[in-house]
PDB file of C-alpha atoms in Angstrom:
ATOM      1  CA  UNK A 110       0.000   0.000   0.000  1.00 68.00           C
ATOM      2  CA  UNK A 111       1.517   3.095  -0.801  1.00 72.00           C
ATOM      3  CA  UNK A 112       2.187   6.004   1.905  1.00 72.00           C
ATOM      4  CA  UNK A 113      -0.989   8.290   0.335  1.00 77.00           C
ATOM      5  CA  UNK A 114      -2.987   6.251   0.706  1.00 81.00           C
ATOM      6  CA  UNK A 115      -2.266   4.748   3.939  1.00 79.00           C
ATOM      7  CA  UNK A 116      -2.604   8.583   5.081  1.00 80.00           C
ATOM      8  CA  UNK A 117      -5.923   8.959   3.608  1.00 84.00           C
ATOM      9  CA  UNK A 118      -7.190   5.777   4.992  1.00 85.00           C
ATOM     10  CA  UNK A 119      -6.118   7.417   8.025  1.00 83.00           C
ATOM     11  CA  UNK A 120      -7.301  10.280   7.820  1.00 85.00           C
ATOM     12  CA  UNK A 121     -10.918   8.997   6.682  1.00 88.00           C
ATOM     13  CA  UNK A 122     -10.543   7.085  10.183  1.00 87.00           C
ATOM     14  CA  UNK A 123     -10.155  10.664  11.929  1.00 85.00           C
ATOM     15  CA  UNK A 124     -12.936  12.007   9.943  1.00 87.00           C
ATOM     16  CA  UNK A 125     -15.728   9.390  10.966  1.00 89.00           C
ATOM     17  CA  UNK A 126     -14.632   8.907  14.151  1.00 85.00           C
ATOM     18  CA  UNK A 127     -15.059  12.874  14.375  1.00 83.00           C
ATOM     19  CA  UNK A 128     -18.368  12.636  12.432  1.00 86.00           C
ATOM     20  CA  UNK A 129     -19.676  10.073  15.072  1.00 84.00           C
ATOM     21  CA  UNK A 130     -18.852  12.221  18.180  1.00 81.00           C
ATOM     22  CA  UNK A 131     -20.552  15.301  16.837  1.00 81.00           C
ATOM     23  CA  UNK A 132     -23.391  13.417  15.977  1.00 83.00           C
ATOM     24  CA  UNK A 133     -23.667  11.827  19.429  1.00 80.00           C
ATOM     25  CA  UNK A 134     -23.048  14.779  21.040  1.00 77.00           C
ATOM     26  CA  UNK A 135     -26.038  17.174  19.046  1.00 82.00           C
ATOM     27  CA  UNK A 136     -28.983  14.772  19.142  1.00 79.00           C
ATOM     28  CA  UNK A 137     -29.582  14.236  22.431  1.00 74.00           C
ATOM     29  CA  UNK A 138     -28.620  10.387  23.062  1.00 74.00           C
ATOM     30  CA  UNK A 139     -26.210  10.888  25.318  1.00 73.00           C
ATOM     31  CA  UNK A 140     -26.379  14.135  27.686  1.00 74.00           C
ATOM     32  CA  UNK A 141     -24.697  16.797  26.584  1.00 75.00           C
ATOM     33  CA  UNK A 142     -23.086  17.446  29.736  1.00 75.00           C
ATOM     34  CA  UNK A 143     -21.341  14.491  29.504  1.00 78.00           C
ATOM     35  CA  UNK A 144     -20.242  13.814  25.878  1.00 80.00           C
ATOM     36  CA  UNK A 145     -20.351  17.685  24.234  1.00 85.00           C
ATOM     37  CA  UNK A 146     -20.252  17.863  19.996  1.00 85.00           C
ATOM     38  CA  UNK A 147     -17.023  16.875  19.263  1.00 87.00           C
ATOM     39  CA  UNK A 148     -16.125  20.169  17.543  1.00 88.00           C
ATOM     40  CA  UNK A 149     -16.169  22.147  20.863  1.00 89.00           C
ATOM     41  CA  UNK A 150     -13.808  19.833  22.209  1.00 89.00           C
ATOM     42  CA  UNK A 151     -11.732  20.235  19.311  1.00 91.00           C
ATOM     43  CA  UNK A 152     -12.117  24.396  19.575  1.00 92.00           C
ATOM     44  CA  UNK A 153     -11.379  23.992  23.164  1.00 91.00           C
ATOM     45  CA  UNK A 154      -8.634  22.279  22.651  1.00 91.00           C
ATOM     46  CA  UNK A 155      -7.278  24.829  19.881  1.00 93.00           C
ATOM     47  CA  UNK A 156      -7.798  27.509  22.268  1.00 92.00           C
ATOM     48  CA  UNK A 157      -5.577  25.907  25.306  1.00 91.00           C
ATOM     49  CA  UNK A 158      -2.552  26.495  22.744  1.00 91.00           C
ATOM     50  CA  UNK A 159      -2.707  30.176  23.335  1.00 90.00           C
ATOM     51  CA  UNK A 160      -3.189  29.506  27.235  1.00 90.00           C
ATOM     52  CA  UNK A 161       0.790  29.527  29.039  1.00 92.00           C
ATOM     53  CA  UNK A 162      -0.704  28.182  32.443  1.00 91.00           C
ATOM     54  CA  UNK A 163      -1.792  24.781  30.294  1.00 91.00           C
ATOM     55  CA  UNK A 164       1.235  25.146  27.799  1.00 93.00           C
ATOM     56  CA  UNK A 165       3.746  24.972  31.177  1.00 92.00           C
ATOM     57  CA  UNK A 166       1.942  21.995  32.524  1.00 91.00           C
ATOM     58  CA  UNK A 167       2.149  19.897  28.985  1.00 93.00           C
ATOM     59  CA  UNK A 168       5.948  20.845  29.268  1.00 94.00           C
ATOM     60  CA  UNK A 169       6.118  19.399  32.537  1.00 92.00           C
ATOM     61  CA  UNK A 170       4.542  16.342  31.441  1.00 93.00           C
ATOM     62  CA  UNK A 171       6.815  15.817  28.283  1.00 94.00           C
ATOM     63  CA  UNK A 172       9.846  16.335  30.626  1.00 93.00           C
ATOM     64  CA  UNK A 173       8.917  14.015  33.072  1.00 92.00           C
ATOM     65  CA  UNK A 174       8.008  11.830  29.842  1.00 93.00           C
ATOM     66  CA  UNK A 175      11.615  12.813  28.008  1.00 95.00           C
ATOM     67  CA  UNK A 176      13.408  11.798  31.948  1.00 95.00           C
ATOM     68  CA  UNK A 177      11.822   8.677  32.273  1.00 94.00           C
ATOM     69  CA  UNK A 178      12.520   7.103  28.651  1.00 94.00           C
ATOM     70  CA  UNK A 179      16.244   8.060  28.642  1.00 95.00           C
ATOM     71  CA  UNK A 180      16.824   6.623  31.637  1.00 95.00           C
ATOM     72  CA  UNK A 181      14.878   3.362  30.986  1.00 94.00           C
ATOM     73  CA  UNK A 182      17.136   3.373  28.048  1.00 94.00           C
ATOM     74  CA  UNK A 183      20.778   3.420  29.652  1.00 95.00           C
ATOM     75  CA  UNK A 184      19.505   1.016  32.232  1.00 94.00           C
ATOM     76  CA  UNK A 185      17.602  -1.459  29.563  1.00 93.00           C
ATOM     77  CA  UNK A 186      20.396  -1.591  26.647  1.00 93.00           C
ATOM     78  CA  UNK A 187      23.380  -1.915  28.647  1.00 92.00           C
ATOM     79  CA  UNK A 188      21.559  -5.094  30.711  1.00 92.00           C
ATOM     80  CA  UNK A 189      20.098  -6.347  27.859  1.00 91.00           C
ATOM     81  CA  UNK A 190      23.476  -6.934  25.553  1.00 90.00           C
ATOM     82  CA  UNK A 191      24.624  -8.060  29.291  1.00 89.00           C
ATOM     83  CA  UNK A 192      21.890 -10.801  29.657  1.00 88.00           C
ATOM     84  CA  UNK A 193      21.921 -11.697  25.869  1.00 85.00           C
ATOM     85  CA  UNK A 194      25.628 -11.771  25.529  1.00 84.00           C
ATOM     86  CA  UNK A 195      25.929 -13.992  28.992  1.00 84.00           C
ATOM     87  CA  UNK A 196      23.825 -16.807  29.270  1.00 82.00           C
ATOM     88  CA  UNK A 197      24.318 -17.759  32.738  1.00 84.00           C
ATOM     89  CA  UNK A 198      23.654 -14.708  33.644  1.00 84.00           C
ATOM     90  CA  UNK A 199      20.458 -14.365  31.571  1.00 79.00           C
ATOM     91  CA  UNK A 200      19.019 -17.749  32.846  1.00 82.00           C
ATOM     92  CA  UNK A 201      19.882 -16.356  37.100  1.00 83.00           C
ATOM     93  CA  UNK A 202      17.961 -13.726  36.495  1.00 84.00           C
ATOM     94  CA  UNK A 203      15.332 -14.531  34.342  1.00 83.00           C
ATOM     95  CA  UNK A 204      12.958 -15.364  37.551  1.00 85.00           C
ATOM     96  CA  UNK A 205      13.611 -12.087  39.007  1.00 85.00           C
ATOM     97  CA  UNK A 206      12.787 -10.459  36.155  1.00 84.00           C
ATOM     98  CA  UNK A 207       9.231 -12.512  35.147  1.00 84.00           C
ATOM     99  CA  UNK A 208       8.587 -12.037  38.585  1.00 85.00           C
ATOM    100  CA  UNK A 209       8.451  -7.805  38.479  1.00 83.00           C
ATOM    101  CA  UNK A 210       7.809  -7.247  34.959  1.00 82.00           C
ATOM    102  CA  UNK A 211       4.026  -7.886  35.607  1.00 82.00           C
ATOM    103  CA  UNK A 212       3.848  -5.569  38.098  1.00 81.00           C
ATOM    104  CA  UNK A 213       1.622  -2.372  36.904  1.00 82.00           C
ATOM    105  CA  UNK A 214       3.709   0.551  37.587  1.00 80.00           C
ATOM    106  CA  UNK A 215       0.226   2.604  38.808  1.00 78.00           C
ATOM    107  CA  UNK A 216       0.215  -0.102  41.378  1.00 80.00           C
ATOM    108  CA  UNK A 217       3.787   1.223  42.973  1.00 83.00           C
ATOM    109  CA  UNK A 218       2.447   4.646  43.090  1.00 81.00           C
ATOM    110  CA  UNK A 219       1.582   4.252  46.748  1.00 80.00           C
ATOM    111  CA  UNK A 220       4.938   2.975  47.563  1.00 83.00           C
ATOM    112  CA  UNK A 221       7.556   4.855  45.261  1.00 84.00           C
ATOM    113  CA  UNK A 222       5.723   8.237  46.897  1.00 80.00           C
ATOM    114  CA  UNK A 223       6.535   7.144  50.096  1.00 82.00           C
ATOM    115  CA  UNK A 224      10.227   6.547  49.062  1.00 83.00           C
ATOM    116  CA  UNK A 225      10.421   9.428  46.912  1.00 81.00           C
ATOM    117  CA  UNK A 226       7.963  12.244  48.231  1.00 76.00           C
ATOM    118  CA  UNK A 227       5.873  13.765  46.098  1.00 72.00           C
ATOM    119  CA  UNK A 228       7.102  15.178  42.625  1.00 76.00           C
ATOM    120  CA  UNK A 229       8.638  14.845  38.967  1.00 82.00           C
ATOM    121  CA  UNK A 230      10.926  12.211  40.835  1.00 85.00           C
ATOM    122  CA  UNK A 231       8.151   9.726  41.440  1.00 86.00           C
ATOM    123  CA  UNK A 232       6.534   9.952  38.320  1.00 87.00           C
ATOM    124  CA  UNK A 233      10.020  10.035  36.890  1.00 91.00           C
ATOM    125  CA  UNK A 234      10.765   6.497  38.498  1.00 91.00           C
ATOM    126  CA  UNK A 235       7.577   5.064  37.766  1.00 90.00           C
ATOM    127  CA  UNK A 236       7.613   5.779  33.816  1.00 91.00           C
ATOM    128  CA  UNK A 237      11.521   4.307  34.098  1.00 93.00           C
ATOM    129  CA  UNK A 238       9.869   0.721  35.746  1.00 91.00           C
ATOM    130  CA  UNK A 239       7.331   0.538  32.961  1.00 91.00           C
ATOM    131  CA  UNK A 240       9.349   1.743  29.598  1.00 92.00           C
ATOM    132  CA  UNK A 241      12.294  -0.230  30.934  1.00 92.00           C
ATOM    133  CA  UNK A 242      10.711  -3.634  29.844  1.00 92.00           C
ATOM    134  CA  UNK A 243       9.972  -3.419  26.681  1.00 93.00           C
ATOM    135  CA  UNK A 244      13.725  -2.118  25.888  1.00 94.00           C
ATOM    136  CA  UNK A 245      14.931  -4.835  27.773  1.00 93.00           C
ATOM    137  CA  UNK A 246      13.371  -7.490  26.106  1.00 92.00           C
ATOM    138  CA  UNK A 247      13.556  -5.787  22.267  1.00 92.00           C
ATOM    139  CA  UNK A 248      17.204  -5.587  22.953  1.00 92.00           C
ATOM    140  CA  UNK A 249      17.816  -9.438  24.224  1.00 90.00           C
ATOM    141  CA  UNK A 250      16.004 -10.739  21.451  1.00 90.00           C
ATOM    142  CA  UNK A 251      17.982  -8.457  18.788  1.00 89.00           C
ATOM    143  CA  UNK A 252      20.846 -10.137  20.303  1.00 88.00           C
ATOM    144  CA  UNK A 253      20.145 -13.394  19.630  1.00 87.00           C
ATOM    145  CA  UNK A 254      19.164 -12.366  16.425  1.00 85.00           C
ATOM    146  CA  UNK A 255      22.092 -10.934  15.175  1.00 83.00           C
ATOM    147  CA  UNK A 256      23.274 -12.760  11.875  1.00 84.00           C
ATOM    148  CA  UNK A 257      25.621 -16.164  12.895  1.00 84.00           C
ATOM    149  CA  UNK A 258      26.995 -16.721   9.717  1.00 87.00           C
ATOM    150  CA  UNK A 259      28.606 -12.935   9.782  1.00 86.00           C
ATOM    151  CA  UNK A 260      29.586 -13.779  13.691  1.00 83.00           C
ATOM    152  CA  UNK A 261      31.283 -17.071  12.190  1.00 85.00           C
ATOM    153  CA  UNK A 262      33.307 -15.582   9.406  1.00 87.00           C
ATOM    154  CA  UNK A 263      34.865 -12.815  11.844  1.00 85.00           C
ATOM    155  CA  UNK A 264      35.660 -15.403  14.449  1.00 84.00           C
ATOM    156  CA  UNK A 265      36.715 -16.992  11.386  1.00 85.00           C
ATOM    157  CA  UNK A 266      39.050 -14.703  10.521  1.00 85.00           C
ATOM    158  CA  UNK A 267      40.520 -13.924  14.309  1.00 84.00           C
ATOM    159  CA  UNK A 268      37.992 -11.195  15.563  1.00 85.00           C
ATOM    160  CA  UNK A 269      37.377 -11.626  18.881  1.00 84.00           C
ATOM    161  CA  UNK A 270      34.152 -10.974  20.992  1.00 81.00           C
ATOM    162  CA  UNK A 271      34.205  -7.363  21.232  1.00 82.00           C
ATOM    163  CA  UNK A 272      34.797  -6.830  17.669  1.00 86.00           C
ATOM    164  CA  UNK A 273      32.104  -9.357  16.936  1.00 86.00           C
ATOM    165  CA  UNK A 274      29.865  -7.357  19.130  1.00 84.00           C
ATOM    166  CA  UNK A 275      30.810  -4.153  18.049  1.00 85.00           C
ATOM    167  CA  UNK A 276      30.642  -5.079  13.731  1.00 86.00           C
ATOM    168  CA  UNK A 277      27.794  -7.390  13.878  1.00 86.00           C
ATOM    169  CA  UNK A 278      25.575  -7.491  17.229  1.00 86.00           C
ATOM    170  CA  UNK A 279      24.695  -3.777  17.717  1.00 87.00           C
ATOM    171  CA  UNK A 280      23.958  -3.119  14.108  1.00 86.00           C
ATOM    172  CA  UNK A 281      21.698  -6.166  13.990  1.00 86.00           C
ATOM    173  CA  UNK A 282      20.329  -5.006  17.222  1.00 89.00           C
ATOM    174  CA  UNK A 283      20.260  -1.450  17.033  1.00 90.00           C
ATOM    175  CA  UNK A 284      16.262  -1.873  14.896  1.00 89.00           C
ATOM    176  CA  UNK A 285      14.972  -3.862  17.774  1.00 91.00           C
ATOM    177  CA  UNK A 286      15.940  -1.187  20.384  1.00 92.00           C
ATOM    178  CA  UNK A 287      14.570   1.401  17.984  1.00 92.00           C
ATOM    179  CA  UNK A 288      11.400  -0.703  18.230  1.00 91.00           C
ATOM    180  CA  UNK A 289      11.396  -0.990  22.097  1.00 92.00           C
ATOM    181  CA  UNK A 290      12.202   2.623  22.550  1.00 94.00           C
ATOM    182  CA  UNK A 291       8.912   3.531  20.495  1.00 92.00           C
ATOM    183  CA  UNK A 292       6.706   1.052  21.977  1.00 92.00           C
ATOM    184  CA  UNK A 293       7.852   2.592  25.500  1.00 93.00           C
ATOM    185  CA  UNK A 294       7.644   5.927  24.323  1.00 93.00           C
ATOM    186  CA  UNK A 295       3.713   5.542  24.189  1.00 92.00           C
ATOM    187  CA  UNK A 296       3.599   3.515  27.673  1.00 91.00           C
ATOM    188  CA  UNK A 297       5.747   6.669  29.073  1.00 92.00           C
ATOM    189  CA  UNK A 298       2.981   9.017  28.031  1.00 92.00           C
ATOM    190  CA  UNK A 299       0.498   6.846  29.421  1.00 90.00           C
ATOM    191  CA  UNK A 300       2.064   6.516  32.740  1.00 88.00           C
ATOM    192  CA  UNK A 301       3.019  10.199  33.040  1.00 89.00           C
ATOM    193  CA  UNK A 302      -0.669  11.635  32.448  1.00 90.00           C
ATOM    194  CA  UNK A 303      -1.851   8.115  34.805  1.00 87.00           C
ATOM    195  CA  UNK A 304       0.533   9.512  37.235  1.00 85.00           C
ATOM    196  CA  UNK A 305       0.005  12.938  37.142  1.00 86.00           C
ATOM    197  CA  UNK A 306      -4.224  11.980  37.320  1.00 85.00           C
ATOM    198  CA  UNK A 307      -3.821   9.631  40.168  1.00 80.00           C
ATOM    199  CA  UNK A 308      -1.558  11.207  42.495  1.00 74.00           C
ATOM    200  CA  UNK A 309      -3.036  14.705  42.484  1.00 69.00           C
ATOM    201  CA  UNK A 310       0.357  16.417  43.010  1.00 66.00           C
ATOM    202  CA  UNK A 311       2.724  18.433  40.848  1.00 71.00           C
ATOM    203  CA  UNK A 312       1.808  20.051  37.564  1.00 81.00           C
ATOM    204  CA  UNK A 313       1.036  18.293  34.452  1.00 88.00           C
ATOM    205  CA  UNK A 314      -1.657  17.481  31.506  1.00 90.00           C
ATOM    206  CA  UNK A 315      -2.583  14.828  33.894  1.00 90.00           C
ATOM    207  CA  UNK A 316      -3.372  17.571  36.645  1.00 90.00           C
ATOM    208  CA  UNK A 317      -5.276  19.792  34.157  1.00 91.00           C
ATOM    209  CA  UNK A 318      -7.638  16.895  33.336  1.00 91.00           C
ATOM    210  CA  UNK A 319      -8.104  16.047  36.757  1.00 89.00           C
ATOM    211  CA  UNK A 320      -8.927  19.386  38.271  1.00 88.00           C
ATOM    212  CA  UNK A 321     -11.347  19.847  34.844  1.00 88.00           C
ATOM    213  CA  UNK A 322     -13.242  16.713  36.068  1.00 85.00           C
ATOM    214  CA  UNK A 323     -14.034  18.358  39.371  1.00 83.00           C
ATOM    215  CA  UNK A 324     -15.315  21.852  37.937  1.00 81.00           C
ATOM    216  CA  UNK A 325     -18.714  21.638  37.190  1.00 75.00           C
ATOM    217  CA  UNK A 326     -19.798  21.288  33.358  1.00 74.00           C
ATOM    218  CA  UNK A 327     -15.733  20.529  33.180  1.00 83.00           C
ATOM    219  CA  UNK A 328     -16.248  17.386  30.501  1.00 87.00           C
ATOM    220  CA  UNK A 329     -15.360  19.412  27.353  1.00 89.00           C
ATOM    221  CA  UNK A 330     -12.163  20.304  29.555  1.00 90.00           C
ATOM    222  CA  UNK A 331     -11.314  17.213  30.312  1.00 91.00           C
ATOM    223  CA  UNK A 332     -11.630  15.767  26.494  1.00 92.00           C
ATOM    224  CA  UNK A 333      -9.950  18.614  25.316  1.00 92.00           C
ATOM    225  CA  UNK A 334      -6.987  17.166  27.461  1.00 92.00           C
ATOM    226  CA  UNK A 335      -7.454  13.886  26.170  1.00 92.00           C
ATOM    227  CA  UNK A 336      -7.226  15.313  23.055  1.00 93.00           C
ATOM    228  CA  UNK A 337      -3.693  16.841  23.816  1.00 94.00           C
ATOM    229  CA  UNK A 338      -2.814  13.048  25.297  1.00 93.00           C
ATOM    230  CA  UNK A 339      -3.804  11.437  22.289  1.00 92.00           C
ATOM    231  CA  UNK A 340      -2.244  14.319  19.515  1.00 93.00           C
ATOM    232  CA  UNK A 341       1.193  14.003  21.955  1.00 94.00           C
ATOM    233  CA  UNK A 342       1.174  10.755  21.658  1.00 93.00           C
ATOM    234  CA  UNK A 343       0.338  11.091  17.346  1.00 92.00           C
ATOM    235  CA  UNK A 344       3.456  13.389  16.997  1.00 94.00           C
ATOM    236  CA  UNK A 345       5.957  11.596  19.350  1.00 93.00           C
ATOM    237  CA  UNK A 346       5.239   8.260  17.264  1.00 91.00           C
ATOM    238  CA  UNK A 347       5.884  10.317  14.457  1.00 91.00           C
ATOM    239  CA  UNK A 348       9.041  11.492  15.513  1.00 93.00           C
ATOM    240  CA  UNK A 349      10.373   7.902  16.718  1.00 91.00           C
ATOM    241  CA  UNK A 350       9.652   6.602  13.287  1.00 89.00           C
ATOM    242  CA  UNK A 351      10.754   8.753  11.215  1.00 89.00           C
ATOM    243  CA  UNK A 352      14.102   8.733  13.089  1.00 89.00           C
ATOM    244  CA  UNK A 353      13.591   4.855  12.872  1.00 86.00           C
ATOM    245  CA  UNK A 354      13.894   5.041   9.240  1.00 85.00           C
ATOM    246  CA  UNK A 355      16.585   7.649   9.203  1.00 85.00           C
ATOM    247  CA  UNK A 356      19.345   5.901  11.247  1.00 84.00           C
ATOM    248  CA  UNK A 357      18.470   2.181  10.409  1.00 80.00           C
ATOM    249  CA  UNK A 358      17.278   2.139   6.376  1.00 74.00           C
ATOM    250  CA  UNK A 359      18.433  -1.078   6.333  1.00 67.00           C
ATOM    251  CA  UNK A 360      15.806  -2.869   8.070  1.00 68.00           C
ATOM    252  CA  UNK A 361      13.454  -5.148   6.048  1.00 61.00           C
ATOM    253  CA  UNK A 362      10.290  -2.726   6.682  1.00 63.00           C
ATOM    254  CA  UNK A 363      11.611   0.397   6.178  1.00 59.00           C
ATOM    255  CA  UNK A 364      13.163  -0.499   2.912  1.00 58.00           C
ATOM    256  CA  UNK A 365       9.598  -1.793   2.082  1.00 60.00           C
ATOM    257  CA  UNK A 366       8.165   2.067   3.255  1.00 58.00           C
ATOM    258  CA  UNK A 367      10.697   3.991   0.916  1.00 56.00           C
ATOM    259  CA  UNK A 368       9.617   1.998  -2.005  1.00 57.00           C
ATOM    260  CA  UNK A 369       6.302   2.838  -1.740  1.00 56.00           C
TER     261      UNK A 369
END
């Protein structure tokens, strides 16, 4: 399928799922005070660009968002190409590991406040737990992945396990990082607005829904900041791909996307 038309599909999507929201909202089915025509949202929404109290507390969330992903990155590659380049050490800790990875980060909220106080550095921790996962696993299983036959001829011809690493292994593995560092890059979003919402503290998009969902008639607020959520999350997908494709146009996909 070529990339117009993929974007029109998707933008058709946008379009009726816009369509069905207005509808909803102007004939009465559901009340309006609870689901308002989805083009006030959208005009509300429009309107909170221009407002520097709302602008500070999206910038608050995307730093807390930008903190939590690097650091679940230089803690997730290095032990990764540790655990997939050691065996022994990959099968000691493997129970560990299964053991907290199904552990919903909103679930430590409680506990990492306690330990941390109240602040960027708890949400900061909990978006590290939950992005580091994905990274982790991506970059173990780009490990193993990593061509043999190009491992075999350097060994082959005296390179030794460094080299191997260094010539072979991290360009092999470099896609599936890529891939873990934009799947966690949505979870990070996630948890920092999830954060923000269920704590109560600090400032954030996550506050500005929450205090919206206490004023009274505050629903159109509080879509218009899921609307923010959701267009964040559009552009920083965007971003993460299209940097994808830039440093690794190698990959199978991406040579697949520039030919059509």
């Amino acid at each position: 399928m070529s990339r117009a038309r993929r974007y029109g599909l998707g933008l058709l999507g946008v379009l009726l799922a816009f369509g069905v929201c207005e509808v909803l909202g102007r004939v009465g089915i559901v009340g309006r005070a609870y689901l308002p025509p989805a083009s006030e949202v959208v005009a509300r929404a429009v309107r909170l660009a221009g407002d520097p109290v709302f602008l500070d507390g999206v910038g608050a969330t995307l730093r807390a968002w930008a903190y939590g992903l690097g650091l679940a990155c230089a803690i997730a590659v290095p032990l990764g190409l540790l655990l997939g380049s050691l065996p022994l050490v990959g099968a000691a800790v493997r129970t560990l590991v299964e053991f907290l990875r199904p552990l919903p980060s909103v679930a430590l909220i409680p506990l990492v406040s306690l330990l941390l106080g109240t602040g960027t550095r708890t949400e900061v921790a909990l978006i590290t737990y939950a992005c580091l996962w994905p990274i982790l696993f991506n970059t173990v299983y780009g490990l193993a992945e990593a061509d043999p036959l190009a491992k075999d001829t350097l060994r082959a011809f005296g390179f030794g396990r460094f080299a191997v690493l260094l010539r072979v292994e991290l360009p092999g593995t470099a896609p599936f990082v890529a891939a873990g560092v934009r799947i966690s890059a949505a979870v990070a979003l996630i948890l920092a607005v999830a954060t923000e919402l269920l704590s109560g503290f600090g400032q954030g998009l996550g506050i500005f829904i929450a205090q919206a969902q206490l004023a009274t008639d505050g629903t159109r607020d509080v879509l218009a900041g899921v609307v923010w959520a959701g267009a964040l999350g559009l552009v920083l997908n965007g971003v993460l791909v299209w940097a994808e494709r830039r440093l690794f146009p190698w990959t199978p996909d991406h040579r697949r996307a520039a030919d059509a």
